């Protein structure tokens, strides 16, 4: 029986990932340098990637501008884009439905606590969560399962009693490794990635109610155990 849901933040709750992608690409284009998309995609859902976009671009430009100046340019564009950004379609309905269904609600993010909580408060959804765990709380972020294992302990549930909602491969791998059911809801940046280990895939959380989704997951699980 499902007792809890755990949501990712960047790209799933609020699509910051597409905004970073667009911001970086604009600055790379400005300086006539091809944006290394594959390297960027490998960093989605984790902060442990080797790709350093500002240093990469600065090196391509022989150090002028330096990486810090390029970072400031990208961040200015990013914040302009984010000022007009809405929560991803369906996430608010899922949070409200989880409360009505009596489910515990967690958040597991590879970003910092200050980053995540500032947005949760700005969008008025901070109070929905029973636990919020970020990179500040663990030694290893996604795809390592540590964040999800910590969320399970905080919520007082087992992996098979919780559903994780993710938009990236790193996040999905982390959730599955921790024993949760994995629902993937790709965004504009991650929709082309080769998701194969998910239990369910949605183009949008508005496509299916949370109650129906949980019912489908529980039915599929029961069917497998009966075989």
Backbone as numpy.savetxt, mean C-alpha at the origin, in Angstrom:
# Nx Ny Nz CAx CAy CAz Cx Cy Cz
-13.30 -18.17 10.38 -14.15 -16.97 10.38 -13.27 -15.71 10.38
-13.58 -14.80 9.50 -12.80 -13.56 9.41 -13.18 -12.62 10.55
-12.16 -12.18 11.30 -12.38 -11.30 12.44 -11.72 -9.93 12.27
-10.86 -9.80 11.26 -10.12 -8.53 11.12 -9.76 -8.27 9.66
-9.57 -7.00 9.37 -9.07 -6.57 8.06 -7.87 -5.66 8.31
-6.86 -5.78 7.45 -5.66 -4.95 7.58 -5.38 -4.30 6.23
-5.30 -3.00 6.23 -5.12 -2.25 4.99 -3.70 -1.71 4.86
-3.19 -1.74 3.65 -1.97 -1.02 3.30 -2.34 0.47 3.23
-1.32 1.33 3.19 -1.62 2.76 3.06 -1.29 3.29 1.67
0.00 3.48 1.37 0.39 4.09 0.10 -0.04 3.23 -1.09
-0.86 3.82 -1.95 -1.30 3.12 -3.15 -2.60 2.37 -2.98
-2.96 2.03 -1.74 -4.18 1.27 -1.48 -5.24 2.14 -0.83
-4.90 2.80 0.25 -5.82 3.72 0.91 -5.83 5.07 0.20
-4.64 5.57 -0.05 -4.44 6.83 -0.77 -3.37 6.59 -1.82
-3.68 6.91 -3.06 -2.74 6.56 -4.14 -1.60 7.57 -4.26
-0.71 7.51 -3.30 0.50 8.33 -3.36 1.48 7.81 -4.40
1.41 6.51 -4.69 2.38 5.90 -5.60 2.29 6.46 -7.01
1.08 6.61 -7.51 0.91 7.20 -8.84 1.38 8.65 -8.86
1.20 9.33 -7.73 1.65 10.73 -7.63 3.17 10.81 -7.64
3.84 9.90 -6.93 5.31 9.87 -6.97 5.79 9.57 -8.37
5.16 8.60 -9.00 5.54 8.21 -10.36 5.43 9.40 -11.31
4.31 10.09 -11.26 4.09 11.23 -12.14 5.07 12.36 -11.85
5.33 12.61 -10.56 6.24 13.68 -10.16 7.67 13.41 -10.63
8.13 12.19 -10.39 9.48 11.81 -10.81 9.62 11.87 -12.32
8.61 11.35 -13.01 8.69 11.32 -14.47 8.73 12.73 -15.05
7.98 13.65 -14.46 8.00 15.04 -14.94 9.39 15.65 -14.82
10.06 15.41 -13.70 11.38 15.99 -13.49 12.42 15.32 -14.38
12.35 14.01 -14.52 13.26 13.31 -15.43 13.10 13.85 -16.85
11.85 14.02 -17.27 11.58 14.53 -18.62 12.12 15.94 -18.79
11.97 16.76 -17.77 12.47 18.14 -17.80 13.96 18.17 -18.12
14.70 17.21 -17.57 16.15 17.20 -17.77 16.59 16.27 -18.91
15.62 15.73 -19.64 15.94 14.92 -20.81 16.55 13.58 -20.50
16.22 13.02 -19.33 16.73 11.72 -18.93 15.58 10.73 -18.89
15.76 9.57 -19.50 14.71 8.55 -19.51 14.47 8.02 -18.10
13.22 7.98 -17.70 12.89 7.51 -16.35 12.96 5.99 -16.31
13.76 5.42 -15.40 13.92 3.95 -15.31 12.72 3.31 -14.61
11.66 3.09 -15.36 10.40 2.64 -14.77 10.52 1.31 -14.03
11.24 0.35 -14.62 11.35 -0.96 -13.98 12.01 -0.86 -12.62
13.01 -0.01 -12.50 13.67 0.19 -11.20 12.69 0.80 -10.21
11.87 1.74 -10.67 10.87 2.36 -9.80 9.84 1.33 -9.34
9.35 0.51 -10.28 8.32 -0.48 -9.94 8.81 -1.45 -8.87
10.11 -1.75 -8.87 10.65 -2.68 -7.89 10.64 -2.11 -6.47
10.49 -0.80 -6.35 10.47 -0.17 -5.02 9.06 0.00 -4.48
8.04 -0.21 -5.31 6.66 0.02 -4.88 6.28 -0.95 -3.76
5.83 -0.41 -2.65 5.41 -1.23 -1.53 6.49 -1.48 -0.50
7.68 -0.95 -0.72 8.77 -1.14 0.23 9.69 0.07 0.20
10.43 0.26 1.29 11.46 1.30 1.32 12.84 0.67 1.29
12.90 -0.64 1.03 14.18 -1.35 1.05 14.80 -1.50 -0.33
14.22 -0.89 -1.34 14.74 -1.04 -2.69 16.07 -0.33 -2.88
16.82 -0.77 -3.89 18.14 -0.19 -4.18 18.06 1.07 -5.02
16.93 1.31 -5.67 16.81 2.44 -6.58 16.68 3.75 -5.81
17.61 4.67 -6.06 17.60 6.00 -5.45 17.36 7.01 -6.57
16.12 7.43 -6.80 15.77 8.21 -8.00 16.47 9.55 -8.12
16.70 10.23 -7.00 17.33 11.55 -7.07 18.83 11.43 -7.37
19.47 10.47 -6.72 20.90 10.26 -6.97 21.12 9.74 -8.38
20.22 8.86 -8.84 20.32 8.32 -10.20 20.27 9.44 -11.23
19.31 10.35 -11.05 19.16 11.45 -12.00 20.34 12.42 -11.91
20.77 12.72 -10.70 21.90 13.62 -10.53 23.16 13.05 -11.17
23.37 11.76 -11.01 24.53 11.11 -11.63 24.46 11.20 -13.15
23.23 11.02 -13.69 23.05 11.10 -15.14 23.34 12.51 -15.65
23.16 13.50 -14.77 23.40 14.90 -15.13 24.77 15.38 -14.64
25.62 14.42 -14.27 26.99 14.70 -13.81 27.01 15.62 -12.59
26.02 15.43 -11.72 26.03 16.11 -10.43 25.39 17.47 -10.36
24.89 17.96 -11.48 24.26 19.28 -11.50 22.91 19.21 -12.23
21.78 19.43 -11.50 21.65 19.74 -10.08 22.02 18.55 -9.19
22.25 18.82 -7.90 22.55 17.73 -6.98 21.26 17.02 -6.58
21.41 15.89 -5.92 20.24 15.06 -5.60 19.25 15.77 -4.68
19.74 16.61 -3.77 18.84 17.31 -2.84 17.98 18.33 -3.58
18.56 19.02 -4.55 17.79 20.00 -5.34 16.73 19.30 -6.17
17.09 18.16 -6.73 16.14 17.38 -7.53 15.00 16.86 -6.65
15.35 16.44 -5.45 14.34 15.97 -4.50 13.33 17.07 -4.20
13.82 18.29 -4.01 12.93 19.42 -3.73 12.00 19.69 -4.91
12.51 19.56 -6.13 11.67 19.75 -7.32 10.55 18.72 -7.37
10.93 17.46 -7.16 9.95 16.38 -7.21 8.91 16.54 -6.11
9.35 16.88 -4.91 8.42 17.02 -3.79 7.43 18.16 -4.02
7.87 19.23 -4.65 6.97 20.35 -4.93 5.85 19.91 -5.87
6.21 19.15 -6.90 5.20 18.64 -7.84 4.29 17.65 -7.13
4.89 16.76 -6.33 4.13 15.75 -5.61 3.06 16.39 -4.71
3.46 17.38 -3.93 2.51 18.01 -3.01 1.41 18.75 -3.76
1.72 19.28 -4.93 0.71 19.93 -5.74 -0.32 18.91 -6.23
0.16 17.75 -6.66 -0.74 16.69 -7.12 -1.59 16.17 -5.96
-0.94 15.94 -4.81 -1.64 15.38 -3.67 -2.69 16.33 -3.09
-2.52 17.61 -3.31 -3.49 18.58 -2.78 -4.87 18.40 -3.41
-4.91 17.70 -4.54 -6.18 17.47 -5.23 -6.59 15.99 -5.20
-5.85 15.19 -4.46 -6.06 13.75 -4.46 -7.15 13.34 -3.47
-7.99 12.41 -3.87 -9.01 11.85 -3.00 -8.59 10.45 -2.55
-9.20 9.97 -1.48 -8.99 8.59 -1.07 -9.39 7.67 -2.21
-8.78 6.49 -2.26 -9.14 5.57 -3.33 -10.61 5.15 -3.22
-11.18 4.94 -4.37 -12.60 4.59 -4.46 -12.92 3.36 -3.62
-13.90 3.49 -2.76 -14.39 2.37 -1.98 -13.75 2.18 -0.62
-12.61 2.82 -0.35 -11.91 2.56 0.92 -12.74 3.05 2.11
-13.38 4.19 1.98 -14.18 4.70 3.10 -15.36 3.78 3.39
-16.00 3.28 2.34 -17.10 2.33 2.52 -16.62 1.06 3.21
-15.42 0.61 2.87 -14.87 -0.60 3.49 -14.59 -0.37 4.98
-14.05 0.79 5.31 -13.78 1.10 6.72 -15.08 1.16 7.51
-16.08 1.81 6.95 -17.37 1.93 7.64 -18.05 0.56 7.76
-17.95 -0.24 6.70 -18.55 -1.58 6.72 -17.87 -2.47 7.74
-16.55 -2.37 7.83 -15.81 -3.19 8.80 -16.27 -2.89 10.22
-16.49 -1.62 10.52 -16.99 -1.25 11.84 -18.38 -1.84 12.09
-19.26 -1.74 11.09 -20.62 -2.25 11.24 -20.64 -3.77 11.38
-19.68 -4.44 10.74 -19.60 -5.90 10.81 -18.90 -6.38 12.07
-18.40 -5.46 12.87 -17.72 -5.84 14.10 -16.31 -6.36 13.90
-15.71 -6.02 12.77 -14.35 -6.47 12.48 -13.33 -5.52 13.08
-12.20 -6.06 13.50 -11.09 -5.21 13.93 -10.39 -4.68 12.68
-9.86 -3.47 12.78 -9.26 -2.82 11.61 -7.82 -2.42 11.92
-6.91 -2.89 11.06 -5.50 -2.54 11.22 -4.96 -1.88 9.97
-3.82 -1.24 10.12 -3.10 -0.66 8.98 -1.64 -1.07 9.10
-1.07 -1.54 8.00 0.33 -1.97 7.97 1.02 -1.30 6.79
1.99 -0.43 7.08 2.63 0.35 6.02 4.14 0.37 6.17
4.84 0.29 5.04 6.30 0.40 5.03 6.77 1.84 5.16
5.85 2.79 5.13 6.20 4.20 5.29 6.37 4.53 6.78
6.77 5.77 7.06 6.96 6.18 8.45 5.63 6.52 9.11
5.64 6.47 10.43 4.41 6.77 11.18 3.96 8.21 10.95
4.89 9.15 10.94 4.52 10.56 10.75 3.87 10.78 9.39
4.39 10.11 8.37 3.84 10.21 7.01 2.42 9.67 6.98
2.25 8.46 7.47 0.94 7.80 7.42 -0.09 8.54 8.26
0.26 8.83 9.50 -0.73 9.42 10.40 -1.13 10.83 9.99
-0.21 11.57 9.38 -0.56 12.92 8.93 -1.65 12.87 7.87
-1.56 11.91 6.96 -2.59 11.78 5.93 -3.88 11.21 6.50
-3.78 10.22 7.38 -5.00 9.65 7.98 -5.80 10.72 8.70
-5.12 11.60 9.40 -5.80 12.68 10.12 -6.35 13.73 9.14
-5.57 14.04 8.12 -6.01 15.05 7.15 -7.27 14.61 6.41
-7.37 13.30 6.15 -8.54 12.78 5.43 -9.64 12.30 6.37
-9.44 12.47 7.67 -10.49 12.18 8.64 -10.78 10.71 8.87
-9.79 9.84 8.69 -10.05 8.40 8.85 -9.18 7.76 9.94
-8.41 8.55 10.65 -7.50 8.01 11.66 -8.23 7.17 12.70
-9.39 7.61 13.12 -10.11 6.97 14.23 -10.69 5.60 13.87
-10.69 5.25 12.61 -11.23 3.95 12.22 -10.35 2.79 12.68
-9.06 3.03 12.85 -8.11 1.93 13.01 -7.91 1.53 14.47
-7.91 0.21 14.70 -7.60 -0.32 16.03 -6.10 -0.42 16.25
-5.34 -0.52 15.19 -3.88 -0.47 15.29 -3.30 0.07 13.99
-2.20 0.79 14.13 -1.48 1.34 12.98 -0.01 1.00 13.16
0.54 0.23 12.24 1.96 -0.15 12.33 2.69 0.28 11.07
3.86 0.86 11.27 4.64 1.42 10.17 6.10 0.97 10.28
6.93 1.51 9.41 8.36 1.17 9.42 9.02 1.54 10.75
8.42 2.48 11.49 8.98 2.86 12.79 8.89 1.73 13.81
8.02 0.76 13.56 7.74 -0.29 14.55 8.48 -1.59 14.31
9.16 -1.72 13.18 9.77 -3.00 12.81 11.20 -2.80 12.32
11.93 -3.90 12.25 13.30 -3.83 11.72 13.33 -4.13 10.23
12.28 -4.79 9.73 12.22 -5.13 8.31 10.82 -4.81 7.77
10.77 -4.08 6.67 9.47 -3.74 6.06 9.11 -4.76 4.99
7.98 -4.56 4.35 7.54 -5.45 3.28 8.61 -5.52 2.18
8.83 -6.69 1.60 8.01 -7.91 1.61 8.19 -8.83 2.81
9.01 -8.46 3.77 9.10 -9.24 5.00 7.74 -9.20 5.72
7.32 -10.30 6.35 6.00 -10.33 6.99 5.93 -9.66 8.36
7.03 -9.06 8.83 7.07 -8.54 10.20 5.94 -7.56 10.51
5.64 -6.65 9.58 4.57 -5.68 9.82 3.22 -6.36 10.02
2.95 -7.36 9.20 1.66 -8.05 9.31 1.60 -8.93 10.56
2.70 -9.55 10.91 2.73 -10.36 12.13 2.48 -9.48 13.36
3.05 -8.28 13.34 2.83 -7.33 14.43 1.37 -6.89 14.48
0.78 -6.64 13.32 -0.63 -6.24 13.26 -1.53 -7.34 13.81
-1.23 -8.58 13.46 -2.03 -9.71 13.97 -1.97 -9.77 15.49
-0.78 -9.59 16.05 -0.64 -9.62 17.51 -1.42 -8.48 18.15
-1.33 -7.30 17.56 -2.04 -6.15 18.12 -3.56 -6.33 18.08
-4.03 -6.97 17.02 -5.47 -7.17 16.84 -5.98 -8.40 17.57
-5.06 -9.27 18.01 -5.44 -10.47 18.74 -6.10 -11.52 17.89
-5.65 -11.65 16.64 -6.23 -12.64 15.72 -5.12 -13.45 15.07
-5.51 -14.59 14.51 -4.59 -15.44 13.75 -4.62 -15.02 12.28
-3.61 -15.43 11.54 -3.53 -15.08 10.13 -4.75 -15.49 9.33
-5.27 -16.70 9.60 -6.42 -17.19 8.84 -7.72 -16.50 9.23
-7.64 -15.61 10.21 -8.82 -14.86 10.64 -8.80 -13.42 10.14
-7.84 -13.11 9.26 -7.69 -11.72 8.80 -7.49 -11.65 7.29
-7.95 -10.55 6.73 -7.80 -10.29 5.29 -6.95 -9.03 5.12
-5.92 -9.14 4.29 -5.07 -7.99 3.98 -5.46 -7.41 2.64
-5.43 -6.09 2.55 -5.72 -5.39 1.30 -4.46 -4.68 0.84
-3.99 -5.03 -0.35 -2.72 -4.53 -0.87 -2.84 -4.12 -2.33
-1.90 -3.30 -2.77 -1.86 -2.89 -4.18 -0.55 -3.28 -4.84
0.41 -3.83 -4.07 1.73 -4.12 -4.62 2.14 -5.56 -4.38
3.12 -6.03 -5.16 3.65 -7.37 -4.98 4.34 -7.52 -3.63
5.13 -6.53 -3.25 5.83 -6.60 -1.96 4.84 -6.72 -0.81
3.78 -5.94 -0.86 2.78 -5.99 0.19 2.03 -7.31 0.22
1.66 -7.79 -0.95 0.95 -9.06 -1.04 1.80 -10.21 -0.51
3.07 -10.23 -0.89 3.97 -11.28 -0.41 4.10 -11.24 1.10
4.18 -10.05 1.67 4.28 -9.90 3.12 3.04 -10.45 3.81
1.87 -10.10 3.30 0.62 -10.54 3.90 0.47 -12.05 3.84
0.75 -12.62 2.69 0.62 -14.07 2.53 1.62 -14.83 3.40
2.83 -14.28 3.51 3.86 -14.92 4.34 3.47 -14.91 5.81
2.65 -13.94 6.21 2.18 -13.85 7.59 0.92 -14.69 7.81
0.40 -15.30 6.75 -0.74 -16.19 6.87 -2.10 -15.57 6.66
-2.15 -14.30 6.23 -3.43 -13.64 5.98 -3.96 -13.99 4.60
-5.25 -13.84 4.42 -5.82 -13.85 3.08 -5.39 -12.55 2.41
-5.12 -12.62 1.11 -4.65 -11.43 0.42 -5.57 -10.99 -0.70
-6.08 -9.76 -0.57 -6.89 -9.16 -1.63 -6.05 -8.06 -2.27
-5.87 -8.14 -3.57 -5.08 -7.14 -4.27 -6.00 -6.19 -5.03
-5.74 -4.90 -4.85 -6.50 -3.85 -5.55 -5.47 -2.94 -6.21
-5.00 -3.30 -7.40 -3.93 -2.54 -8.05 -4.34 -1.10 -8.35
-3.34 -0.24 -8.45 -3.60 1.15 -8.85 -3.01 1.40 -10.23
-2.97 2.64 -10.65 -2.50 2.97 -12.00 -1.05 2.58 -12.24
-0.25 2.53 -11.17 1.16 2.17 -11.30 1.36 0.66 -11.25
0.57 -0.04 -10.43 0.82 -1.46 -10.18 -0.08 -2.42 -10.95
-0.99 -1.90 -11.75 -1.98 -2.77 -12.39 -1.37 -3.80 -13.33
-0.17 -3.52 -13.85 0.45 -4.42 -14.82 1.34 -5.47 -14.16
1.54 -5.40 -12.85 2.44 -6.32 -12.17 1.86 -7.74 -12.15
2.72 -8.75 -12.12 2.27 -10.15 -12.21 1.78 -10.71 -10.87
0.59 -10.32 -10.45 0.02 -10.85 -9.21 -0.45 -12.28 -9.44
0.02 -13.19 -8.60 -0.36 -14.60 -8.76 -0.77 -15.28 -7.45
-0.39 -14.72 -6.31 -0.62 -15.40 -5.04 -1.81 -14.85 -4.26
-2.58 -13.96 -4.87 -3.71 -13.35 -4.16 -4.87 -14.33 -4.03
-5.71 -14.09 -3.04 -6.95 -14.87 -2.87 -8.10 -14.23 -3.63
-8.00 -12.91 -3.84 -9.03 -12.20 -4.60 -8.40 -10.96 -5.22
-8.92 -10.56 -6.37 -8.41 -9.36 -7.03 -9.59 -8.48 -7.43
-9.48 -7.19 -7.11 -10.51 -6.21 -7.45 -9.88 -5.07 -8.22
-10.58 -4.59 -9.22 -10.13 -3.38 -9.91 -10.35 -2.17 -9.02
-11.40 -2.26 -8.20 -11.75 -1.17 -7.27 -12.51 -1.77 -6.10
-12.34 -1.19 -4.92 -13.10 -1.64 -3.76 -14.58 -1.30 -3.91
-14.91 -0.46 -4.87 -16.32 -0.14 -5.12 -17.01 -1.24 -5.92
-16.24 -2.21 -6.42 -16.81 -3.26 -7.26 -17.55 -4.33 -6.46
-17.23 -4.47 -5.18 -17.85 -5.50 -4.35 -17.88 -5.02 -2.91
-18.98 -5.24 -2.23 -19.07 -4.82 -0.83 -18.12 -5.66 0.02
-17.70 -5.11 1.15 -16.80 -5.85 2.03 -17.47 -7.12 2.55
-18.75 -7.03 2.88 -19.47 -8.20 3.39 -19.48 -9.32 2.36
-19.76 -8.98 1.11 -19.79 -9.99 0.05 -18.40 -10.56 -0.19
-17.39 -9.72 -0.18 -16.02 -10.18 -0.40 -15.61 -11.18 0.67
-15.88 -10.86 1.92 -15.53 -11.77 3.01 -16.29 -13.08 2.88
-17.55 -12.99 2.51 -18.36 -14.19 2.30 -17.74 -15.07 1.22
-17.30 -14.46 0.14 -16.68 -15.21 -0.96 -15.37 -15.86 -0.52
-14.56 -15.14 0.23 -13.28 -15.67 0.71 -13.51 -16.83 1.67
-14.45 -16.68 2.58 -14.74 -17.75 3.53 -15.30 -18.98 2.83
-16.14 -18.77 1.82 -16.71 -19.89 1.08 -15.63 -20.64 0.31
-14.73 -19.90 -0.32 -13.63 -20.52 -1.07 -12.72 -21.29 -0.14
-12.46 -20.75 1.03 -11.60 -21.42 2.01 -12.25 -22.70 2.51
-13.55 -22.65 2.78 -14.27 -23.83 3.26 -14.27 -24.93 2.20
-14.40 -24.53 0.94 -14.41 -25.48 -0.16 -13.07 -26.20 -0.28
-11.99 -25.45 -0.12 -10.65 -26.05 -0.20 -10.43 -27.04 0.93
-10.88 -26.69 2.14 -10.67 -27.56 3.30 -11.52 -28.82 3.24
-12.59 -28.79 2.44 -13.46 -29.97 2.32 -12.93 -30.95 1.29
-12.01 -30.49 0.44 -11.49 -31.36 -0.62 -10.56 -32.43 -0.06
